[in-house]
mmCIF file of C-alpha atoms in Angstrom:
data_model
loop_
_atom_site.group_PDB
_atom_site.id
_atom_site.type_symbol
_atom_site.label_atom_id
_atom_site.label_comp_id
_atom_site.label_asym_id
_atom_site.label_seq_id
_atom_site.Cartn_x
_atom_site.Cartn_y
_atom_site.Cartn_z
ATOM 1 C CA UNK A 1 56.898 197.021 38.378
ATOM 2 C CA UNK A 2 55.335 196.459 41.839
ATOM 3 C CA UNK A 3 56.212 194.045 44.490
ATOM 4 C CA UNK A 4 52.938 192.279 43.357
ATOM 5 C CA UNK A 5 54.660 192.197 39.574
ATOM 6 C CA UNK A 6 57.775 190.108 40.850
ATOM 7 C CA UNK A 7 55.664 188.033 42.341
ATOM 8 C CA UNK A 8 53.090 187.077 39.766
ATOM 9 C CA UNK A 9 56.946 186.889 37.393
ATOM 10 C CA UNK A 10 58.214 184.341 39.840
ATOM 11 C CA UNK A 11 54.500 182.204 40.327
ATOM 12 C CA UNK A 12 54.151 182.284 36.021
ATOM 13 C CA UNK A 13 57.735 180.705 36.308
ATOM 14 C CA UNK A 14 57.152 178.348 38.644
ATOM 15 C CA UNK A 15 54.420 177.104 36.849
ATOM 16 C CA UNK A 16 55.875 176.643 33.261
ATOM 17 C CA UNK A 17 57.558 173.414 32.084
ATOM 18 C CA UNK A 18 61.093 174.477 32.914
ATOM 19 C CA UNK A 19 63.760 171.880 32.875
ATOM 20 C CA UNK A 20 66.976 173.545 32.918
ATOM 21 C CA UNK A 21 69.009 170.721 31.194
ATOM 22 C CA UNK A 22 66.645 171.236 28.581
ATOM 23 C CA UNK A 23 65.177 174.549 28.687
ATOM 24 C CA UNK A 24 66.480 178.197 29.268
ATOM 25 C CA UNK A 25 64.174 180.772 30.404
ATOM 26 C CA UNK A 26 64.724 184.666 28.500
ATOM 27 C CA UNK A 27 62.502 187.301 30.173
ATOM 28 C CA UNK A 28 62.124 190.751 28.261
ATOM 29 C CA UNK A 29 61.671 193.268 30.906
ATOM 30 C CA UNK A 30 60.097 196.864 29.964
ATOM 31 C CA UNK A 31 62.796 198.871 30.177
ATOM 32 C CA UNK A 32 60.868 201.529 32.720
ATOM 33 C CA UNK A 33 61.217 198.563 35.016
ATOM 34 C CA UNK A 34 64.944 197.947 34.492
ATOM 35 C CA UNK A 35 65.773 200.601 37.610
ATOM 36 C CA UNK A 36 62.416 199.505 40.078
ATOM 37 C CA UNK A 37 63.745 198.172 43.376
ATOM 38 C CA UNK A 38 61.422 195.191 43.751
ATOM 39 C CA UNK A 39 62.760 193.981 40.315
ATOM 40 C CA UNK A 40 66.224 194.721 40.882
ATOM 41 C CA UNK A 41 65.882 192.605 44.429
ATOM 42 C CA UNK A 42 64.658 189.858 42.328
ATOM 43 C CA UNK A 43 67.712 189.824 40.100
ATOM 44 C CA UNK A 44 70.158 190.057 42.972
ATOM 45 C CA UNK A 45 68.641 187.078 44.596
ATOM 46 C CA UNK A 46 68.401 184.791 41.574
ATOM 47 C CA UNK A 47 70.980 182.201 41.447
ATOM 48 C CA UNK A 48 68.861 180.593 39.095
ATOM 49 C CA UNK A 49 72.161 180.284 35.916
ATOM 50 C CA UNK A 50 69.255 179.127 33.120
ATOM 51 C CA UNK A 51 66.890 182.294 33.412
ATOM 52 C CA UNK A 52 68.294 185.025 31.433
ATOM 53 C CA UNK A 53 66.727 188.560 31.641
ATOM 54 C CA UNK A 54 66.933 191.359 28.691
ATOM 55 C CA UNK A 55 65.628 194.807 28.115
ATOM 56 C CA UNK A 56 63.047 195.021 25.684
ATOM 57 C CA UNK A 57 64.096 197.232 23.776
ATOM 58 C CA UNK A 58 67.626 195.992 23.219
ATOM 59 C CA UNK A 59 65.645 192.927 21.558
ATOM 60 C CA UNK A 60 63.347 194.486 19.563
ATOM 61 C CA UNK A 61 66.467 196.506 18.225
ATOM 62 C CA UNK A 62 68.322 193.591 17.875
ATOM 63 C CA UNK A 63 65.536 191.933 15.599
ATOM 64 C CA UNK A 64 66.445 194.669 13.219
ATOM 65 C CA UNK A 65 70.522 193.779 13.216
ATOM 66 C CA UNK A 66 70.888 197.242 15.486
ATOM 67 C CA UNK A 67 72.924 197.818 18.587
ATOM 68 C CA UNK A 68 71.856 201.250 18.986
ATOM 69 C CA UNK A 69 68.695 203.239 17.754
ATOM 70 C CA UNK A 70 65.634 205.018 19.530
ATOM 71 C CA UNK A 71 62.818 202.259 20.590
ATOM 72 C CA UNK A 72 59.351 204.325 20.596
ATOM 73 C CA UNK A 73 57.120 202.035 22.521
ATOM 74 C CA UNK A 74 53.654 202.775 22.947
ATOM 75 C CA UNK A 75 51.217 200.276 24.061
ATOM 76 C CA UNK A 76 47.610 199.539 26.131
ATOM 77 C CA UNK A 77 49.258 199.911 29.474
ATOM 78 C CA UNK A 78 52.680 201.834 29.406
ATOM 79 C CA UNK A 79 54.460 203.944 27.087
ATOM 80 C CA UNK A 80 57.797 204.893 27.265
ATOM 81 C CA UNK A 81 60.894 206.280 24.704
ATOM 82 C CA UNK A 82 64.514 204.376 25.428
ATOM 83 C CA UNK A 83 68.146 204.944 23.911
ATOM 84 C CA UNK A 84 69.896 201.883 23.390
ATOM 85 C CA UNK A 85 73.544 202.807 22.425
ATOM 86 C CA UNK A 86 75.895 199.559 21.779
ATOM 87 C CA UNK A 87 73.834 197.189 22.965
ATOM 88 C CA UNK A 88 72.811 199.207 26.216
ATOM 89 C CA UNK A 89 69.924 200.959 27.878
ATOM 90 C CA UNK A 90 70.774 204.382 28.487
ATOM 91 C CA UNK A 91 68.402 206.144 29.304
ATOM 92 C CA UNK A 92 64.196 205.415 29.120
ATOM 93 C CA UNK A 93 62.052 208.038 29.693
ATOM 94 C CA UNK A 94 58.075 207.133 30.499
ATOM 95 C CA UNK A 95 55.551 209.119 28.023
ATOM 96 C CA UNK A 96 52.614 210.273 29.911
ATOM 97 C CA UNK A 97 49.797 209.028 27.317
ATOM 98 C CA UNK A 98 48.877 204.914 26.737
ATOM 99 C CA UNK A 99 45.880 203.406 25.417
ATOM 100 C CA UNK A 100 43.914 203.446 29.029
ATOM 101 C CA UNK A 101 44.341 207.039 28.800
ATOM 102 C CA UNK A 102 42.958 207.137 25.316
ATOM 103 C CA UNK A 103 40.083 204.947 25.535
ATOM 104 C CA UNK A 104 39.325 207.352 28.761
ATOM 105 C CA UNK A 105 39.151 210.373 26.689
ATOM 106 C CA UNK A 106 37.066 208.594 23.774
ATOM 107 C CA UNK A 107 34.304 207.506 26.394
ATOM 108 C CA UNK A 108 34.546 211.055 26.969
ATOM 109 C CA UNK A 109 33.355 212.371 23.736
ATOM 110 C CA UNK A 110 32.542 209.402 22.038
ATOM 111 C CA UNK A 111 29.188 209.025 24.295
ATOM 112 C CA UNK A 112 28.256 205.712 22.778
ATOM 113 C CA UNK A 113 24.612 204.115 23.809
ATOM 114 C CA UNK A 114 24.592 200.625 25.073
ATOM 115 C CA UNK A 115 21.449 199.062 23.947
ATOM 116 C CA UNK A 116 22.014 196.480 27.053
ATOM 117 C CA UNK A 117 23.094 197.166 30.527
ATOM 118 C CA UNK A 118 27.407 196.327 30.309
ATOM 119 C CA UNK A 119 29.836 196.219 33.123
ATOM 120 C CA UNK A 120 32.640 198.820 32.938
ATOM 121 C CA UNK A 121 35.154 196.701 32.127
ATOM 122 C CA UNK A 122 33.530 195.736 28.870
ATOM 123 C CA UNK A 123 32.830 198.896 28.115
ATOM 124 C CA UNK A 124 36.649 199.456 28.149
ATOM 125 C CA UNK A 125 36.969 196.581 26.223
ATOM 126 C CA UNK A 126 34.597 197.659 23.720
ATOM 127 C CA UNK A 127 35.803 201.275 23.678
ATOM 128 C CA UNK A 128 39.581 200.273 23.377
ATOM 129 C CA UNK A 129 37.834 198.044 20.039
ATOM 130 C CA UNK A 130 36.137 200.963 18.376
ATOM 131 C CA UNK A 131 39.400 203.293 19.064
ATOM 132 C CA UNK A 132 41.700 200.877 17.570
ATOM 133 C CA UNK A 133 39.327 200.102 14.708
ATOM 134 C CA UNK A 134 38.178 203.315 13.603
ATOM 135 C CA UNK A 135 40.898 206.168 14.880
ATOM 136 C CA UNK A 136 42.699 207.781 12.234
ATOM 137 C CA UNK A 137 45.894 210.048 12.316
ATOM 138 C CA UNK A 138 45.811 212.497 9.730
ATOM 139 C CA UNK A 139 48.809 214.045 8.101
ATOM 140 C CA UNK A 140 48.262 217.675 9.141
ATOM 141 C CA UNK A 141 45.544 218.816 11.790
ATOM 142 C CA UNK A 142 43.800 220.606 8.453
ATOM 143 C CA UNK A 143 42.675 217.624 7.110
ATOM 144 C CA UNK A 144 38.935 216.428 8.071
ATOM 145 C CA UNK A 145 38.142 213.007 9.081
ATOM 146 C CA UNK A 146 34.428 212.267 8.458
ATOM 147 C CA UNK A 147 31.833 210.688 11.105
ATOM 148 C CA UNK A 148 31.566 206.477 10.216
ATOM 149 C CA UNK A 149 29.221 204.386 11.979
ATOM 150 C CA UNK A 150 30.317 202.090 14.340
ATOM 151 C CA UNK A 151 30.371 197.956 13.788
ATOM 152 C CA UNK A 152 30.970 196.647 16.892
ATOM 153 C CA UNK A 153 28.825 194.729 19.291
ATOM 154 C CA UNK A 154 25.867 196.997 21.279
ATOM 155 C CA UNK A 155 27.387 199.843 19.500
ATOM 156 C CA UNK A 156 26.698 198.757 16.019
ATOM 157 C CA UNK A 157 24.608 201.615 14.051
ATOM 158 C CA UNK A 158 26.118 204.160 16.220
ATOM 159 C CA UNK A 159 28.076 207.037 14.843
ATOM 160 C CA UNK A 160 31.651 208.063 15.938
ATOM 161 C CA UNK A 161 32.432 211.641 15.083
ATOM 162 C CA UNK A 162 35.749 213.082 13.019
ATOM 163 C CA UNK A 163 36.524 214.560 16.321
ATOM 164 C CA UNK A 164 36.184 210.895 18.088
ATOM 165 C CA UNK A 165 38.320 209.556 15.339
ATOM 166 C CA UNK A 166 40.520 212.097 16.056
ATOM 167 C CA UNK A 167 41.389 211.638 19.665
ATOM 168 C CA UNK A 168 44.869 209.309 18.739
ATOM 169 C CA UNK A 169 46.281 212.010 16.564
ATOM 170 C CA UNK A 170 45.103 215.320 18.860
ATOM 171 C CA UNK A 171 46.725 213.108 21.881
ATOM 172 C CA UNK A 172 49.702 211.954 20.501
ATOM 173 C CA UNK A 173 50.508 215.125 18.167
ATOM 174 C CA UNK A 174 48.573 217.685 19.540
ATOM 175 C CA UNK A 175 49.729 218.235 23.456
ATOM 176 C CA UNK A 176 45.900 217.378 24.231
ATOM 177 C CA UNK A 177 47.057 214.761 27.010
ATOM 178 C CA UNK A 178 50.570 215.640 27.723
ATOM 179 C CA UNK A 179 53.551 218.139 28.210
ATOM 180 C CA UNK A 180 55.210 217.286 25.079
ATOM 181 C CA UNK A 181 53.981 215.202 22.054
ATOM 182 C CA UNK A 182 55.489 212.099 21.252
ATOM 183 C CA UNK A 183 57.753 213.965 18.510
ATOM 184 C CA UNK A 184 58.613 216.336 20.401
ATOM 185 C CA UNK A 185 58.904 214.011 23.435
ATOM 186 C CA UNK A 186 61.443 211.176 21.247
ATOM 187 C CA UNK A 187 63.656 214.358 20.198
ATOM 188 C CA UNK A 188 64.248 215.844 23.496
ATOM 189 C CA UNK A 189 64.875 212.621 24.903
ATOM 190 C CA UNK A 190 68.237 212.059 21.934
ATOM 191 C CA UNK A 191 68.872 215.733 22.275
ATOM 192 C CA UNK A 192 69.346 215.419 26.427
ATOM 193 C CA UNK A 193 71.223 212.272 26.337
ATOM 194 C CA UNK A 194 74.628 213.346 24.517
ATOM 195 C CA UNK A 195 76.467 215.817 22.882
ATOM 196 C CA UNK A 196 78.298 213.617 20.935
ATOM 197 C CA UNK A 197 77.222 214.806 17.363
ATOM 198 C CA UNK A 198 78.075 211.378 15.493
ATOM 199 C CA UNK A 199 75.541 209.511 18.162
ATOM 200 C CA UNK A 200 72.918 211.717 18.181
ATOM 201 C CA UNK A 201 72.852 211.196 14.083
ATOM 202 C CA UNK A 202 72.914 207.256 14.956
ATOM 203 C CA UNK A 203 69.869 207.651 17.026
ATOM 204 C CA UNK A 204 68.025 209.576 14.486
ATOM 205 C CA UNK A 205 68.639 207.636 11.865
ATOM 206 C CA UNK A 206 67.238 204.255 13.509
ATOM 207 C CA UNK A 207 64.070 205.542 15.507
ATOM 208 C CA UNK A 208 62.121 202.274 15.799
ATOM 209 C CA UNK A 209 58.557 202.418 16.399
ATOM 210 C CA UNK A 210 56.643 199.178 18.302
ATOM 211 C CA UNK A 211 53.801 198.641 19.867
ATOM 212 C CA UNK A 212 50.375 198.726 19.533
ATOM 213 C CA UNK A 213 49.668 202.433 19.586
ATOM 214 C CA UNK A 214 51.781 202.917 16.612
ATOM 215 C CA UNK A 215 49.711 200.672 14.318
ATOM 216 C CA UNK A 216 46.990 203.082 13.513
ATOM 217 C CA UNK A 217 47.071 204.595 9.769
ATOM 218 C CA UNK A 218 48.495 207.247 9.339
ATOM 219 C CA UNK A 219 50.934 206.830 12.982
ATOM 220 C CA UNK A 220 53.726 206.264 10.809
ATOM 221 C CA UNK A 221 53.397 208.630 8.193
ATOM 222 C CA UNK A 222 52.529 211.497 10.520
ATOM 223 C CA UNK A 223 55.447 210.752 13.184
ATOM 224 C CA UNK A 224 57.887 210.797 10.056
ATOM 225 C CA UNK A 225 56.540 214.064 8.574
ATOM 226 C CA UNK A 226 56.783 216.084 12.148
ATOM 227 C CA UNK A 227 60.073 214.418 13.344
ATOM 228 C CA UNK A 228 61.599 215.866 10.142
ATOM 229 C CA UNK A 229 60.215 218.763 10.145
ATOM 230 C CA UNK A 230 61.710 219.341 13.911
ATOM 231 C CA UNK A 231 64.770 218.774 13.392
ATOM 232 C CA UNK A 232 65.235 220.601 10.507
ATOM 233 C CA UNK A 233 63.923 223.256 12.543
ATOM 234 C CA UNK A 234 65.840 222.685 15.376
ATOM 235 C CA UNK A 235 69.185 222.079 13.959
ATOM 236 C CA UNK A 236 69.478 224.846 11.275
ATOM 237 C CA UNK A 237 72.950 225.291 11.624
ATOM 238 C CA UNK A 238 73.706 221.915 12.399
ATOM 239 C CA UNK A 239 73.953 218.487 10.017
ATOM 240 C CA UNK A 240 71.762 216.628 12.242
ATOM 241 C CA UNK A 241 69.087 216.865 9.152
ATOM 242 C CA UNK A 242 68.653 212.725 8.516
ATOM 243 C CA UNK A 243 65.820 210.882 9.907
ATOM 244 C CA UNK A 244 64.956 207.195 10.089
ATOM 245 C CA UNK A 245 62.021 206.139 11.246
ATOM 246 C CA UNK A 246 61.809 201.576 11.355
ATOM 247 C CA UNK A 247 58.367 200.517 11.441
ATOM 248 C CA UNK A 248 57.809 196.882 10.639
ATOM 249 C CA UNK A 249 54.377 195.826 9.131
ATOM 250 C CA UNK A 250 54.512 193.017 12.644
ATOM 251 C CA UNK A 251 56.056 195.811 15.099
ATOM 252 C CA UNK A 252 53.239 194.307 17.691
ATOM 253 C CA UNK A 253 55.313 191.415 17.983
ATOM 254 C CA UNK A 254 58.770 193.260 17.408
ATOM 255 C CA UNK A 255 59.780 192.217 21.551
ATOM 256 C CA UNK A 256 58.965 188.268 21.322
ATOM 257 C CA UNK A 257 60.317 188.203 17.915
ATOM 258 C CA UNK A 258 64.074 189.885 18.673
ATOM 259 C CA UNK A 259 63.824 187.718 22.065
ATOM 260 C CA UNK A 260 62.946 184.334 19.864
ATOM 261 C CA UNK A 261 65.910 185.579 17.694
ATOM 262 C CA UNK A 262 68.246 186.334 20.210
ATOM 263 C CA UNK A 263 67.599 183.070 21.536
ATOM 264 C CA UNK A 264 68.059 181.155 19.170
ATOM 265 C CA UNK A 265 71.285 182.557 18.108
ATOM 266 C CA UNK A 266 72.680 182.262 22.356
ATOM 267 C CA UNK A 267 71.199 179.352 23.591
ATOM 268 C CA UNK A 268 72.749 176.785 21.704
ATOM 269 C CA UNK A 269 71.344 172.753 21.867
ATOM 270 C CA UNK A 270 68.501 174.477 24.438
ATOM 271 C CA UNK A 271 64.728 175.179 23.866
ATOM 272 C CA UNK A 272 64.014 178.405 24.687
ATOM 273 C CA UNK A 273 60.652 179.638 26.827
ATOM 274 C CA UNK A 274 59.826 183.642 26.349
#
C-alpha cells in the first residue's frame, strides 16, 4: 500500500455518505498491507471513533465461524498466504504469482490474432477473459487438456492450446513462475510459524481458499490432492496427517461477506458502509 493508496482510501471516504450518528465505516485491509508505513501513519492519525479497520482475512475466516485457520488468497492484483490464530494476524507471507502475472505468460504463448487494431490494456482485459474462461487445472500433470476455440470478442474462432489452458495449473503447481508452488508455499508458511503441534493441526485442518484465482475447475480439487499428499510425506512420523481445505461455492465475495457479517453482529442500531 503506497502513499498514493492512503490517499485515494481517505478521498473514497470523504466522498461516501458518511454520517457517523448514523453510519459506521469497516475497512478490510489486505493483510500484506497491515505492516506498510504509509498505512500504519494513517491509523495513528485517525481520531475518526466511527471508522473501524479489519484484516481481511480475519473476516473472511470469521464468515466461516473460525478464529484461526490458513486464508489462501489469490487474486488479479496480489496474492498472499496469512495465519490467523485466535482472531489474529500472525504472520502473511506475499506469493510471488497473481493474475497480471498469468495473463503475462498466456499472451506469451497464447499468441492470439486481433482481427482489429486494440490498445494494450484491452488486450489485458481480453486475455485475463479467455484465461479465466477457458484455463483448466488438471488433477495430475499426466492428464491432457485438449485445444478449444476461443469465444470471446476479436478472438472468437481462435484456438487456445492444452498448453495455453494449462498455464494456471503449470504456474500455480508446477514452480513455472515461482520458488515454491502454492502447496508447497501454504505448508511452509504453517510449518515456519510454530512448533506448537496442536496449532499447526488447527491450521491444517481449516485452510480457506478465496479469491478469484482459486475459482478455476479443478483449483480446488488439485490443491486438496497435493496438500495431502505433502504432508503425509512430510510428517511420516508425525500425526499431523488431517487436512481441511474450505472453499465456498461464493469465496469471490468471502471478504465483503465476513465484513457485512461482522458488522452486523458489532455495530448495533448503525448502518454499516464496507
Amino acid at each position: 500500500l503506497t502513499q498514493g493508496g492512503v490517499s485515494r482510501l481517505k478521498n473514497l471516504i470523504s466522498k461516501s455518505y458518511f454520517d457517523s450518528s448514523t453510519h459506521r465505516l469497516l475497512v478490510a485491509v489486505p493483510d500484506i498491507f497491515l505492516k506498510d508505513e504509509p498505512y500504519v501513519n494513517y491509523l495513528s492519525n485517525l481520531s475518526d471513533t466511527d471508522q473501524t479497520h479489519l484484516p481481511a482475512s480475519l473476516l473472511a475466516l470469521y464468515r466461516e465461524g473460525l478464529e484461526t485457520g490458513v486464508v489462501v488468497n489469490l487474486g488479479h492484483r496480489l496474492s498472499y498466504v496469512s495465519l490467523v490464530i485466535n482472531n489474529k494476524v500472525t504472520l502473511t507471507r506475499k506469493f510471488d504469482i497473481d493474475g497480471i502475472q498469468l495473463d503475462e505468460k498466456l499472451i506469451t504463448i497464447g499468441n492470439f490474432k486481433s482481427i482489429i487494431e486494440i490498445s494494450r490494456d484491452f488486450e489485458n482485459y481480453l486475455y485475463k477473459y479467455i484465461r479465466e474462461k477457458h484455463c483448466y487445472i488438471p488433477l495430475s500433470d499426466s492428464e491432457e487438456i485438449p485445444s478449444t476455440m476461443v469465444t470471446v470478442g476479436c478472438y472468437s474462432g481462435q484456438t487456445i492450446s492444452g498448453s495455453a489452458r494449462k498455464v494456471v495449473a503449470d504456474s500455480f503447481f508446477n514452480n513455472y513462475l515461482s520458488k515454491e508452488n502454492i502447496v508447497q508455499f501454504t505448508y511452509n508458511t504453517i510449518m515456519m510459524h510454530t512448533t506448537d503441534i496442536s496449532t499447526k493441526q488447527i491450521l491444517l485442518k481449516n485452510i480457506l481458499l478465496i479469491g478469484g484465482n482459486t475459482l478455476y475447475p479443478g483449483f480446488v480439487e488439485r490443491f486438496t490432492k497435493d496438500m495431502q499428499e505433502l504432508v503425509k510425506k512430510r510428517q511420516r512420523d508425525s500425526y499431523l496427517h488431517d487436512v481441511g481445505i474450505i472453499a465456498p461455492q461464493d469465496r469471490i465475495d468471502q471478504i465483503w461477506k465476513g465484513a457485512s457479517l461482522w458488522g452486523s453482529l458489532y455495530f448495533e442500531k448503525k448502518n454499516i458502509i464496507l
